[in-house]
XYZ file of C-alpha atoms in Angstrom:
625
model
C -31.722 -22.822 42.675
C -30.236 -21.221 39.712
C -26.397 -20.975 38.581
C -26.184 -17.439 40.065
C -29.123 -15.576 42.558
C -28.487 -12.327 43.978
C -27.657 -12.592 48.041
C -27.960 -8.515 49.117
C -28.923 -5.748 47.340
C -27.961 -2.307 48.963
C -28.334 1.295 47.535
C -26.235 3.956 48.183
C -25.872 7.876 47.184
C -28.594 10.376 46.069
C -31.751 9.415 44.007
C -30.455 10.519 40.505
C -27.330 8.405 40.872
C -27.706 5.259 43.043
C -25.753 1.883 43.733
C -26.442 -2.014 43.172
C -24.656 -4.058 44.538
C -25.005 -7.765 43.854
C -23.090 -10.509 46.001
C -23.318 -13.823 43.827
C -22.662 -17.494 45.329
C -22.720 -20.517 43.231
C -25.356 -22.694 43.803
C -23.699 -26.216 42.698
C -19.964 -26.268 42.254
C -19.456 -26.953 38.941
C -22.899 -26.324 37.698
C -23.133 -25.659 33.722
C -22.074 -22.414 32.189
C -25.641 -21.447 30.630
C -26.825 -18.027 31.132
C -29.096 -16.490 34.105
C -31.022 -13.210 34.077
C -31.741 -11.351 37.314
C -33.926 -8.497 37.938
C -33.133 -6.407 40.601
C -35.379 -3.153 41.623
C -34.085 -0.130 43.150
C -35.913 0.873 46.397
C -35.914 4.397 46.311
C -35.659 6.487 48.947
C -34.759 3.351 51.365
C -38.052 2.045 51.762
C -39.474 -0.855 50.053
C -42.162 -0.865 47.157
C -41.285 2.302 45.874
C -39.469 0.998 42.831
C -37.793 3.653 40.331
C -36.810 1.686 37.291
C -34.911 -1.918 36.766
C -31.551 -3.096 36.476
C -31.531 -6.415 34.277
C -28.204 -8.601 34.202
C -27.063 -11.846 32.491
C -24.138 -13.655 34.060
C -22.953 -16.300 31.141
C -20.999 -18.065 33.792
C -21.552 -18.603 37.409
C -19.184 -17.140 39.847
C -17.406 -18.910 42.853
C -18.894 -18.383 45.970
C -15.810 -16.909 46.825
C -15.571 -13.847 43.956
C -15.826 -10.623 44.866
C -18.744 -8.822 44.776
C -19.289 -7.531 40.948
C -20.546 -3.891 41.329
C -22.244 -1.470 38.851
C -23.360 1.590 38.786
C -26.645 2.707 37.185
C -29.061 5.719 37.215
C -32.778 4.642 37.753
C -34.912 4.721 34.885
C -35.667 2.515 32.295
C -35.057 -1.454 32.285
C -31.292 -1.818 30.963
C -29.370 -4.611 30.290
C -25.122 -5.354 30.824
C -23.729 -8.457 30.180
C -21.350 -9.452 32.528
C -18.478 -11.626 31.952
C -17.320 -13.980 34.424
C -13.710 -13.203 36.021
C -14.296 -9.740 36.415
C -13.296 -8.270 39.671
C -14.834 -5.204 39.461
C -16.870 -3.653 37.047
C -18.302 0.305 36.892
C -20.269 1.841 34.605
C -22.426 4.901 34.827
C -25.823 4.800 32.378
C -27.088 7.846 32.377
C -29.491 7.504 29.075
C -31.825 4.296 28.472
C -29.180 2.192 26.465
C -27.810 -1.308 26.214
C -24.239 -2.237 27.217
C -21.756 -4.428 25.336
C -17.883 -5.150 25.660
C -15.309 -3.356 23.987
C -11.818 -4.128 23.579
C -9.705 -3.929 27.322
C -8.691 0.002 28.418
C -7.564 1.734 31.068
C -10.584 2.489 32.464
C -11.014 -1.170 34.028
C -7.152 -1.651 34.295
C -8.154 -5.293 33.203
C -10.832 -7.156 31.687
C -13.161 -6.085 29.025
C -14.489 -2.680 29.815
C -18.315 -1.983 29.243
C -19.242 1.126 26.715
C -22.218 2.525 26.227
C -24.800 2.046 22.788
C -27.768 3.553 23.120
C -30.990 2.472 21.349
C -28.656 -1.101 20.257
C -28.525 -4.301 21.120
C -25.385 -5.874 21.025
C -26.420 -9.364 21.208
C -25.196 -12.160 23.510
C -22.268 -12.690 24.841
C -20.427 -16.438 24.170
C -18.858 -18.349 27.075
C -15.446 -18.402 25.469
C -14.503 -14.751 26.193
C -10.712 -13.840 26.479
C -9.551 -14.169 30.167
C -6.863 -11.990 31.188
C -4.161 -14.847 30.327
C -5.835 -14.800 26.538
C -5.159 -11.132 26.148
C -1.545 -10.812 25.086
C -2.401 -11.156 21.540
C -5.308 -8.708 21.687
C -5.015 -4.961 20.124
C -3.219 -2.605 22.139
C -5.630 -1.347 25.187
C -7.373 1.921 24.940
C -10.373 3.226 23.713
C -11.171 2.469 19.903
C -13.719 4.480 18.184
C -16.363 2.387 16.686
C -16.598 3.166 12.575
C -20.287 2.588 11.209
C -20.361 -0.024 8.482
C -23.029 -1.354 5.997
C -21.835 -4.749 5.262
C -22.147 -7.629 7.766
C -21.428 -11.113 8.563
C -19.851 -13.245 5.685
C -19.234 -9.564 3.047
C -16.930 -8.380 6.113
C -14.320 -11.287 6.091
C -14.522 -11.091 2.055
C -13.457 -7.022 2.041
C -9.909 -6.990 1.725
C -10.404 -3.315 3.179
C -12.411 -4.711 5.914
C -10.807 -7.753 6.778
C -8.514 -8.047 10.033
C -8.470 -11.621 9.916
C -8.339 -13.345 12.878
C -7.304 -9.509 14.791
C -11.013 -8.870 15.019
C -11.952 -8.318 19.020
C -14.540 -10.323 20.167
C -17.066 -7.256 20.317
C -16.491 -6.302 16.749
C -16.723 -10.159 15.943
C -20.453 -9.841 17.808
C -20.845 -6.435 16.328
C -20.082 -7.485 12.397
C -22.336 -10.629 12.484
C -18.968 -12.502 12.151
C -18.596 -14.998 15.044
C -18.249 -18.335 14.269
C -17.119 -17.187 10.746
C -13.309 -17.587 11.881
C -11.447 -19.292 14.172
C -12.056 -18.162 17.904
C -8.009 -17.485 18.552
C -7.408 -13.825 18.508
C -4.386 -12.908 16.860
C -2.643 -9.502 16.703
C -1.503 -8.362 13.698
C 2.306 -8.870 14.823
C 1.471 -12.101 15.601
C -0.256 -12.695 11.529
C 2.520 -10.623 10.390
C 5.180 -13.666 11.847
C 2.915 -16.617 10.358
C 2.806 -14.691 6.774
C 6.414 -13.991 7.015
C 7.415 -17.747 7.954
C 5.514 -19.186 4.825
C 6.901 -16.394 2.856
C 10.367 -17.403 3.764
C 9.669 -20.924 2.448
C 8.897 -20.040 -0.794
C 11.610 -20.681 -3.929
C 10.880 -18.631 -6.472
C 9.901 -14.660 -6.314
C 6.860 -15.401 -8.475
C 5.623 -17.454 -5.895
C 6.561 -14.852 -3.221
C 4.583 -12.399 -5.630
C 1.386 -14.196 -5.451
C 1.534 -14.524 -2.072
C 1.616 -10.860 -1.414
C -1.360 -10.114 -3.865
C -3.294 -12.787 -2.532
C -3.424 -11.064 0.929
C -3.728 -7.963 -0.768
C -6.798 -9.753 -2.305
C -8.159 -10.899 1.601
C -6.354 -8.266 3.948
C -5.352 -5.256 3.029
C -4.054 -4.192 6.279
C -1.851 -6.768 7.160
C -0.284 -6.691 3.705
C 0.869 -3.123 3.606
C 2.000 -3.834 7.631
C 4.083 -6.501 5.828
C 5.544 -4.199 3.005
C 6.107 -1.632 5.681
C 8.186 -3.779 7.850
C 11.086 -4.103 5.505
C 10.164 -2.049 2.038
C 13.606 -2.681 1.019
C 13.237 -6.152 0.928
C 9.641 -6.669 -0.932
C 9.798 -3.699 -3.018
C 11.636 -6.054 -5.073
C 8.692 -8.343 -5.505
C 5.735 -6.039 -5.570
C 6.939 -4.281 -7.807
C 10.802 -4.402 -10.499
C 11.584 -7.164 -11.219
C 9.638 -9.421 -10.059
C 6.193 -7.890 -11.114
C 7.177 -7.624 -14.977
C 7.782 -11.606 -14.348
C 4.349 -11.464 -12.861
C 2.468 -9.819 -15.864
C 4.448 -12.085 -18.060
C 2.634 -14.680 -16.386
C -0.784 -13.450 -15.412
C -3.023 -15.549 -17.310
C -1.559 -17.863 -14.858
C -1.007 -15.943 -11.818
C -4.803 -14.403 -11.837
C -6.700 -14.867 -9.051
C -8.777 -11.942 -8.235
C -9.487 -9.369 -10.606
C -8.036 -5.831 -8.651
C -9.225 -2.028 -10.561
C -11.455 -1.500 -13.364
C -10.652 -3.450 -17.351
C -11.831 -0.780 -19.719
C -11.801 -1.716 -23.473
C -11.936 0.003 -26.859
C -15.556 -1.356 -27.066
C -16.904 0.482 -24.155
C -16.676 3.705 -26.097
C -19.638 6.077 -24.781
C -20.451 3.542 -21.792
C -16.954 5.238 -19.897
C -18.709 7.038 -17.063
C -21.365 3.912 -16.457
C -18.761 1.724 -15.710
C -16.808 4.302 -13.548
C -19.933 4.471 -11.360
C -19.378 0.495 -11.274
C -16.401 1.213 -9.065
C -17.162 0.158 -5.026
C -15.299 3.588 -3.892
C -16.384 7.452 -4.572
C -13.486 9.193 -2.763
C -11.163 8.788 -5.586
C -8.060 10.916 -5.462
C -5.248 8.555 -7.989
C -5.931 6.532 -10.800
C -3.099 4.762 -12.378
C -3.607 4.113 -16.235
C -2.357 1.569 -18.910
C -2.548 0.559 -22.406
C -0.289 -2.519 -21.521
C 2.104 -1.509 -24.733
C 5.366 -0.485 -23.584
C 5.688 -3.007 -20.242
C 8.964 -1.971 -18.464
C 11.391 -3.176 -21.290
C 9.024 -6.244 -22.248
C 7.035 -4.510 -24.446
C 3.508 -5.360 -25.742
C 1.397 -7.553 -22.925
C -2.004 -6.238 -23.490
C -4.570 -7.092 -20.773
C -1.545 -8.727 -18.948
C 0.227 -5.262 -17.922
C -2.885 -4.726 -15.336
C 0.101 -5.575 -12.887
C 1.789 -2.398 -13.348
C -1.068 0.081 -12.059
C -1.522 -2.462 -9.109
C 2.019 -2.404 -8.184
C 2.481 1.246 -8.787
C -0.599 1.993 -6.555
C 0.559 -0.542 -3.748
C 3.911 1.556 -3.959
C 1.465 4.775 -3.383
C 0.327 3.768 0.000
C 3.128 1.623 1.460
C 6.223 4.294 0.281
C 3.843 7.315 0.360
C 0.852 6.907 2.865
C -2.008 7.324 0.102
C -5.256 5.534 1.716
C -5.566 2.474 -0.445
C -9.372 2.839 -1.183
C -8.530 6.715 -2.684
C -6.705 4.626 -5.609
C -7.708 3.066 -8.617
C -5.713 0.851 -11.384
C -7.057 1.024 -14.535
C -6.274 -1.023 -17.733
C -7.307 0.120 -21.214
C -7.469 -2.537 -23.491
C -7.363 -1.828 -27.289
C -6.115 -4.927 -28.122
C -2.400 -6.053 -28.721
C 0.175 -6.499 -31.207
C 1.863 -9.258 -29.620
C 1.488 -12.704 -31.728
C 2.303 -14.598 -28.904
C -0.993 -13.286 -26.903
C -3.052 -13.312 -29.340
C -2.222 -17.364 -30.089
C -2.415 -18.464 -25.738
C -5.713 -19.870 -24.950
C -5.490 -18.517 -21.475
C -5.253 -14.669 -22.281
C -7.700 -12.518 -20.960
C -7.860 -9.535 -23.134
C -8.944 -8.742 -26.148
C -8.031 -11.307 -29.151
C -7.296 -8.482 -32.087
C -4.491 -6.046 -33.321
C -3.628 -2.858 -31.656
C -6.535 0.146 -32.402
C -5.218 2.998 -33.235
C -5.980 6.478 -34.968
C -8.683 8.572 -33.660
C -11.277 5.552 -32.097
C -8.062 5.357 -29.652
C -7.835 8.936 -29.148
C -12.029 9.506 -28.502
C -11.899 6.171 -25.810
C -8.619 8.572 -24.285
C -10.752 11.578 -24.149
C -13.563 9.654 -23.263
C -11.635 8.169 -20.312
C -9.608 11.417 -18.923
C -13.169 13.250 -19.073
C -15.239 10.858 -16.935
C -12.568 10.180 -14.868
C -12.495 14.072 -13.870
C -16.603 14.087 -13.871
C -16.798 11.349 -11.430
C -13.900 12.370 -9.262
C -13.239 15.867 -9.674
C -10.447 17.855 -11.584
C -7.828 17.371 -9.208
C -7.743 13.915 -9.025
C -4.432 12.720 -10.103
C -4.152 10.911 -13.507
C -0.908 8.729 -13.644
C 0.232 7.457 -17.342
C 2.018 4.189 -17.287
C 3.836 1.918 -20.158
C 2.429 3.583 -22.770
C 4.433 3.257 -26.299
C 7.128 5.906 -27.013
C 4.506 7.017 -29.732
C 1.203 8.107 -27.684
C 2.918 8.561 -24.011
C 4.953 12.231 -25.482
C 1.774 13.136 -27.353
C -0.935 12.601 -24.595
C 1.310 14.334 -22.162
C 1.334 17.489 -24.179
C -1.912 17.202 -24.697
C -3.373 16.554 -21.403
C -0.719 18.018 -19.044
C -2.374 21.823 -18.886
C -6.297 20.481 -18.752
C -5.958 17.598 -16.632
C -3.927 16.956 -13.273
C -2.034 14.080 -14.555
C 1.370 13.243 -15.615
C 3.846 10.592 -16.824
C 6.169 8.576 -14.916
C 8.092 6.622 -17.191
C 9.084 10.253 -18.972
C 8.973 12.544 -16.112
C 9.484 10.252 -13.243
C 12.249 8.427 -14.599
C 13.931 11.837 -15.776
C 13.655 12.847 -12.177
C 15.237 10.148 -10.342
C 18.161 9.639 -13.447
C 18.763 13.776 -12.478
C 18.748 12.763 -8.845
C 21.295 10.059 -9.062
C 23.726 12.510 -11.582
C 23.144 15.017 -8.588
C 24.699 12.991 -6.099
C 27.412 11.586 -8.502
C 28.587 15.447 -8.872
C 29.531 15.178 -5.384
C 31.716 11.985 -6.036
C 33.018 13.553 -9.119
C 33.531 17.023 -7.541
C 32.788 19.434 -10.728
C 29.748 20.772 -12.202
C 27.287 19.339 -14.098
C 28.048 21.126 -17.652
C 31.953 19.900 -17.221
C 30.186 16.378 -18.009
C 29.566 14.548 -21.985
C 26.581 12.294 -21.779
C 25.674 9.212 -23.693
C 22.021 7.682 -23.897
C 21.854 4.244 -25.284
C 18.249 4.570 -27.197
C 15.119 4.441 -26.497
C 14.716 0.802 -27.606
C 12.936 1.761 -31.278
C 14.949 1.441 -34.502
C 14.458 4.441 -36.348
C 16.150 7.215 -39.257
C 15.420 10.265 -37.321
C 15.283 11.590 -33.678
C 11.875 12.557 -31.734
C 11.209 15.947 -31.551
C 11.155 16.182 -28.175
C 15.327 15.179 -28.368
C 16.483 17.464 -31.439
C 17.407 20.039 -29.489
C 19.806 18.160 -28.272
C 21.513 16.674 -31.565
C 25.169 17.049 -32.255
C 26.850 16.242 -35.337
C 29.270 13.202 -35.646
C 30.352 10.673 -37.962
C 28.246 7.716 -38.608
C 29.000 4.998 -36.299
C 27.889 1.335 -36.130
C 27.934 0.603 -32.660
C 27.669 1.645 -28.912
C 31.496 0.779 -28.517
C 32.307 2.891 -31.354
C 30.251 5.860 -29.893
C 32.209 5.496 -26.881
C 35.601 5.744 -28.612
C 34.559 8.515 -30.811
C 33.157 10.901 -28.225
C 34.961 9.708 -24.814
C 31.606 10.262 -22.537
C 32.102 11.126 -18.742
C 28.689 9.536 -18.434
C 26.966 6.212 -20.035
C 23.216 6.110 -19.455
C 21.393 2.356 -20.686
C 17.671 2.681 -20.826
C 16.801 0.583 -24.311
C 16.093 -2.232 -22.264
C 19.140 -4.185 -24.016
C 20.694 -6.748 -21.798
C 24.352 -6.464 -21.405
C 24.429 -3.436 -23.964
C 26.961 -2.086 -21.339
C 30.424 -4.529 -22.869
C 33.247 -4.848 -20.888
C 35.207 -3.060 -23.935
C 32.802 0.006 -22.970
C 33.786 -0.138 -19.942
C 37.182 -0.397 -19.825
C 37.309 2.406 -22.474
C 34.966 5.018 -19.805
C 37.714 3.832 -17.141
C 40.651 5.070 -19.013
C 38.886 8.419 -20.230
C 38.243 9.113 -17.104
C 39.225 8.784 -13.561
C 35.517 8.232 -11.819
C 33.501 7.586 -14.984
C 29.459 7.646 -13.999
C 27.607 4.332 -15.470
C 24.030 4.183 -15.237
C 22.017 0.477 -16.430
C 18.541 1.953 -16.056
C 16.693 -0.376 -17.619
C 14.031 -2.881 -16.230
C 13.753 -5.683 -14.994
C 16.712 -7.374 -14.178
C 16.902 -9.160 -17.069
C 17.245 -6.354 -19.404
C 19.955 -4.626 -17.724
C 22.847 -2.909 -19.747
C 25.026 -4.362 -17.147
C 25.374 -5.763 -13.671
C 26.808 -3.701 -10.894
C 29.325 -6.279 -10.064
C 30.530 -6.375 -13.476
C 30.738 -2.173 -13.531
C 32.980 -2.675 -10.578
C 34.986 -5.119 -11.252
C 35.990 -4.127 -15.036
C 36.758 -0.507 -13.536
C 38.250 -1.325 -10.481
C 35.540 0.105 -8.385
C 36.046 3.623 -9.665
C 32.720 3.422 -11.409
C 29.697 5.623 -10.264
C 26.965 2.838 -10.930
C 23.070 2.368 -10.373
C 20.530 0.737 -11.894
C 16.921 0.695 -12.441
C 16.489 -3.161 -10.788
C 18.105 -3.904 -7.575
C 21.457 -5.637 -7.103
C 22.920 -7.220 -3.964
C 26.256 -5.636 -2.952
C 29.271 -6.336 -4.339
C 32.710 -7.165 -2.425
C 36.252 -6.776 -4.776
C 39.139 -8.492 -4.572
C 40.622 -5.922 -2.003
C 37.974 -6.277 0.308
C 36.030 -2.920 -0.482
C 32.107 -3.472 -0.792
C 30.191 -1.419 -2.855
C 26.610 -0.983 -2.123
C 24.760 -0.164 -5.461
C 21.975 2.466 -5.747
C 18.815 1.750 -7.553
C 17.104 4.756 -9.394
C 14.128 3.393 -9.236
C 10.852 5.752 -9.740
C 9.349 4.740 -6.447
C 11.531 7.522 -4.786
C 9.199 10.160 -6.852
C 5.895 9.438 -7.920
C 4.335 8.652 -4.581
C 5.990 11.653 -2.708
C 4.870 13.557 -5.853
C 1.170 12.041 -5.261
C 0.974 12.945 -1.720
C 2.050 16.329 -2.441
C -0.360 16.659 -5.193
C -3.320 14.703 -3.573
C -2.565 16.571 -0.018
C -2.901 20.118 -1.705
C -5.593 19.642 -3.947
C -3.173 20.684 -7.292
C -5.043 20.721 -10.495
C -1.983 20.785 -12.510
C 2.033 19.021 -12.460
C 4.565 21.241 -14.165
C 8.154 19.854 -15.251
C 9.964 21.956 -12.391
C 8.177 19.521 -10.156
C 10.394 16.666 -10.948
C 13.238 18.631 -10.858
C 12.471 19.901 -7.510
C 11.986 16.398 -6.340
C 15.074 15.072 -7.505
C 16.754 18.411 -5.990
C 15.786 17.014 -2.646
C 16.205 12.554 -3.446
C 19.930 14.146 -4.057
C 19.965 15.855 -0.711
C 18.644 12.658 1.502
C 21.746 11.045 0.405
C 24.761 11.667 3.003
C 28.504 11.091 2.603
C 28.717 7.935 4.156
C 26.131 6.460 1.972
C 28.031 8.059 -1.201
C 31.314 6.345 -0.056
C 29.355 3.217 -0.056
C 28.819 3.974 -3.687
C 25.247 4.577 -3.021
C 23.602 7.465 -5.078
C 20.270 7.192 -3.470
C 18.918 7.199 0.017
C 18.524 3.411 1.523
C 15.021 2.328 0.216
C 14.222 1.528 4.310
C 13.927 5.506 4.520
C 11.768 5.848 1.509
C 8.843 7.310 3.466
C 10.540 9.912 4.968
C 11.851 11.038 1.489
C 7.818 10.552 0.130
C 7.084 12.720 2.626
C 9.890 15.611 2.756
C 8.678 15.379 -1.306
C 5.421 16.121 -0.808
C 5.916 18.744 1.745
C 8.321 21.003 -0.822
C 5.469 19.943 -3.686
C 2.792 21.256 -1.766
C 4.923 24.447 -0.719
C 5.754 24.946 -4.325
C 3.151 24.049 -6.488
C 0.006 26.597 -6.810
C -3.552 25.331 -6.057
C-alpha cells in the first residue's frame, strides 16, 4: 500500500455544493514522507458511476492512523488540485471556479494552520515537507489575510531588490510564489525578530562610521527593515544617517562605497539628460533631491563624494515624513571640483577637473530641471542641496515661480532658526523686535554684503573681530552658521551673559566638528541662563548644582519632509517663502513648557512624525494647487 489511501468517501448536501470526506490511516508507521496523489470521484446523486467531476489531493506527509479526518469542501466540476499539509485538523475550503489551491500565510479563517486561498488559472507549485507547524509560527507575520501584490521579477532579482527584499520574513507561500525557496535559509523570521539581530551587531560597533555603513548597507539589501530600524528610535540614528555622522561619511566615500544609490549626472551628459532619466528603475517619481557636491554642510567642496547628502536627506523623507521610498530620487550633478585634495586621491569617483562654470553649468541646470519635470510631471518636488552661496540664491530666484522646487539650506534652515527664536520668546517673555541679532558669516571672505542681506545693513565702526562686535553692539541674540569651530569664545559669552539676563545662543553650524560652540560650554560659561541649540546634536548637560539641561537641535529634518508631504500629498506646483514661516509657526507650537524648562527649543526628535505630519496638513490647507 501507499503512505496514505483513502478509507470512506461520503457525500453530503445538494448537487451544486457537495462534501468529501477522506479518512486517512497510515499504512507503515514511520513510512517516508514522499508525496501521494489520490483521486477521488463524486457519485452524484448517491448512486455509483454517475461521476460529476474530480477532486485530486497530494498529502506530502502521511497522517497517523489516529488524525482526524481532514475534510474539504468542493463544488463538482473540473479536476482541482489542494495540497494538504500534514498536522492539519481541519481544513475547509469552498471552490466554486476551476482553480488551483495553495497556502497562504495563517488567518482567522482556520484559527490555526496555514489556510488555503484560492488562484484560479495558477499553479502554485509543490509544497516542501518542512512547512511551519503550529510551534514554528511565533515568528511568522501577524495572522490575517494579506493581499497578494503582482510582481515581474522572480527567484534570485527578488532577494537582490532592496524594495523587494524581506529577508528571511518571506512566508513560505510567497517563498514558493517568488521562485525563492532554497535561496535563503528555511527559518522564518519576523521582522521584530531581524530588527533585534541588526540592532545587537549595531550595538557592537565602535565608531559611527561603521554604524553608518551598516545602515546603508541594509538600505542597499532591505529597505523595509531599515526604515523599521530608523523608526524604532529616530532620535537615536538620525544622528548617523544623517548630521554628523553622514558629512564624516561623504568625507570618506571613496572608501565607504558599496552600492551606487540615485542617478550620477555629469557636465558631459549635456543633451543626453532625459535618456538617462528614463534609465531610472521607478516612473512614479514625486521628490528628487539635487547636488552639485560644492558647499557640503560646512566641509565645503567634495564633488562626486557629497552623493551622501541627497541619500540621507531622502532616507529622512520617508522615515520622519512617510514619503514611499521608491517616489524618491537622489541625484548628484557632477561638474567637477575645486578641491586639490580630490582631484590628487586615486580612489575618487568623480570627475578629475576644475569646477565648470558660466553658462555650460547653467544649460546642464536647465537641462536637468526641464527633463526632470517632462519625465515626472510639474509638480514633482525639486529639492536644492549644498550648493555654493554663489548659484544656490540665484537658481532659487530663478526657478522658484516655474518649477515646484525649493532650497533647504536657505529656506529650510531659515525656518527651523525662526522656529527655535519662536520658542526662545517664550523663555525670554518679550517680543521679537525688543531683540538685536548677530550672524556670524556665511563662511566666505568678502568686501561687500549679498544682495539678498543689504536690506538689512546697519552702520558701525569697523571692527576686527566677533568679540569686538559683541562689545560694540551688546546683541540679545548670537547666531554661528560660518561653519567656524569654537567661533563662539568664552569672552563672547561671558560678555552676552552680562548684557543680558537670558541671552539666546545659537551654534548652527554642521557637523559637530564645526560648531561655534558646545552646549555644555554655553551653559557652563553663563551659568545655565543661556537659550542654546545647535545644528548637530549634543548629549545633555548636568551643572554643578545639579540642573540638567537638555539641548535642542535645529536641525532641518523638522521641515523639509513635513514640507514634502504637504507638497507631494496636494499636488502643489509651486513653494512660496510664507511656507517656511508657517512651518516654523507650528515646530514652535509642538514645543510645551516642560520641554522649554528643560532648555529644549524644539519638540523631542522621537515625535518628529507627528510634527511632519501636523506640517503637511497646515501646508496642504494653505498652499494653492
Amino acid at each position: 500500500m501507499g503512505a496514505g489511501v483513502p478509507q470512506a468517501v461520503t457525500r453530503t448536501g445538494s448537487a451544486s455544493k457537495a462534501w468529501f470526506r477522506f479518512a486517512w490511516r497510515l499504512a507503515r508507521p514511520g513510512a517516508p514522507h514522499r508525496a501521494q496523489q489520490v483521486a477521488a470521484e463524486e457519485r452524484g446523486g448517491g448512486g455509483v458511476g454517475e461521476g460529476r467531476g474530480l477532486a485530486s489531493l497530494t498529502l506530502w506527509e502521511p497522517l497517523p492512523a489516529s488524525a482526524p479526518r481532514t475534510r474539504l469542501r468542493l463544488r463538482p466540476g473540473a479536476p482541482r488540485r489542494a495540497w494538504v499539509l500534514a498536522g492539519w485538523k481541519e481544513a475547509l475550503t469552498l471552490l466554486s471556479l476551476p482553480c488551483q489551491v495553495c497556502t497562504r500565510t495563517m488567518g482567522a479563517a482556520l484559527g490555526t494552520g496555514t489556510r488555503l486561498a484560492l488562484r484560479p488559472g495558477r499553479a502554485c507549485g509543490a509544497l516542501p515537507r518542512w512547512a511551519p507547524s503550529a510551534s514554528a509560527r511565533g515568528c511568522h507575520a501577524k495572522s490575517g489575510s494579506a493581499r497578494p501584490v503582482p510582481l515581474k521579477k522572480r527567484g534570485y532579482d527578488v532577494t537582490r531588490n532592496p524594495h523587494l527584499n524581506k529577508g528571511m520574513a518571506f512566508t513560505l507561500e510567497e517563498r514558493l510564489q517568488l521562485g525563492i525557496h532554497g535561496l535563503i535559509p528555511p527559518c522564518f523570521l519576523s521582522q521584530d525578530v531581524q530588527l533585534l539581530r541588526i540592532m545587537r551587531y549595531y550595538e557592537r560597533q565602535q565608531s559611527d562610521l561603521d554604524k553608518y555603513i551598516i545602515l546603508m548597507t541594509l538600505q542597499d539589501r532591505n529597505e523595509k527593515l531599515f526604515y523599521r530600524v530608523l523608526t524604532s528610535d529616530v532620535e537615536k540614528f538620525m544622528p548617523i544617517v544623517y548630521t554628523p555622522t553622514v558629512g564624516l561619511a561623504c568625507q570618506h566615500y571613496g572608501l565607504t562605497f558599496r552600492r551606487p544609490r540615485g542617478l550620477f549626472i555629469t557636465i558631459h551628459d549635456k543633451g543626453h539628460l532625459a535618456t538617462m532619466l528614463n534609465s531610472w528603475p521607478e516612473d512614479n517619481i514625486k521628490a528628487v533631491v539635487v547636488t552639485d557636491g560644492e558647499r557640503i554642510l560646512g566641509l565645503g567642496d567634495l564633488g562626486c563624494y557629497g552623493m551622501g547628502i541627497p541619500v540621507g536627506k531622502l532616507a529622512l523623507y520617508t522615515a520622519c515624513g512617510g514619503v514611499n521610498p521608491q517616489q524618491c530620487l537622489p541625484v548628484l550633478l557632477d561638474v567637477g571640483t575645486n578641491n586639490e585634495e580630490l582631484l590628487r586621491d586615486p580612489l575618487y569617483i568623480g570627475l578629475k577637473h576644475q569646477r565648470v562654470r558660466g553658462k555650460a553649468y547653467d544649460d546642464l541646470l536647465d537641462e536637468f530641471m526641464q527633463a526632470v519635470t517632462d519625465k515626472f510631471g510639474i509638480n514633482c518636488l525639486i529639492q536644492f542641496e549644498d550648493f555654493a552661496n554663489a548659484n544656490a540664491f540665484r537658481l532659487l530666484n530663478k526657478y522658484r515661480n516655474k518649477y515646484c522646487m525649493f532650497n533647504d539650506d536657505i529656506q529650510g534652515t531659515a525656518s527651523v532658526a525662526v522656529a527655535g527664536i519662536l520658542a526662545a520668546l517664550r523663555i525670554t517673555k518679550n517680543k521679537l523686535s525688543s531683540h538685536v541679532f548677530v550672524f556670524q558669516g556665511a563662511g566666505e571672505g568678502r568686501s561687500h554684503l549679498n544682495h539678498e542681506k543689504e536690506m538689512f545693513a546697519q552702520d558701525h565702526p569697523e571692527v576686527n573681530s566677533l568679540e569686538e562686535v559683541v562689545r560694540l553692539v551688546k546683541p540679545t541674540a548670537i547666531i554661528g552658521v560660518a561653519a567656524i569651530a569654537g567661533a563662539f569664545t568664552e569672552q563672547i559669552l561671558r560678555d552676552m551673559a552680562s548684557f543680558h539676563e537670558r541671552p539666546i545662543i545659537f551654534a548652527l553650524s554642521n557637523p559637530t566638528s564645526k560648531a561655534e560652540c558646545t552646549a555644555e560650554k554655553c551653559y557652563r560659561v553663563t551659568e545655565g541662563r543661556g537659550i542654546f541649540a545647535s545644528g548637530s546634536p549634543f548629549k545633555s548637560v548636568t551643572l554643578e548644582d545639579g540642573k540638567t539641561f537638555i539641548p535642542g537641535q535645529g536641525n532641518n529634518a523638522y521641515v523639509f519632509p513635513g514640507v514634502a508631504l504637504g507638497v507631494i500629498a496636494g499636488g502643489i506646483r509651486h513653494i512660496p517663502d510664507e511656507i517656511f514661516l508657517l512651518t516654523a509657526e507650528q515646530i514652535a507650537q509642538e514645543v510645551s513648557e516642560q520641554h522649554l524648562s528643560q532648555g529644549r527649543l524644539y519638540p523631542p526628535l522621537s515625535t518628529i512624525r507627528d510634527v511632519s505630519l501636523r506640517i503637511a496638513i497646515k501646508v496642504r490647507g494653505v498652499l494653492p494647487l
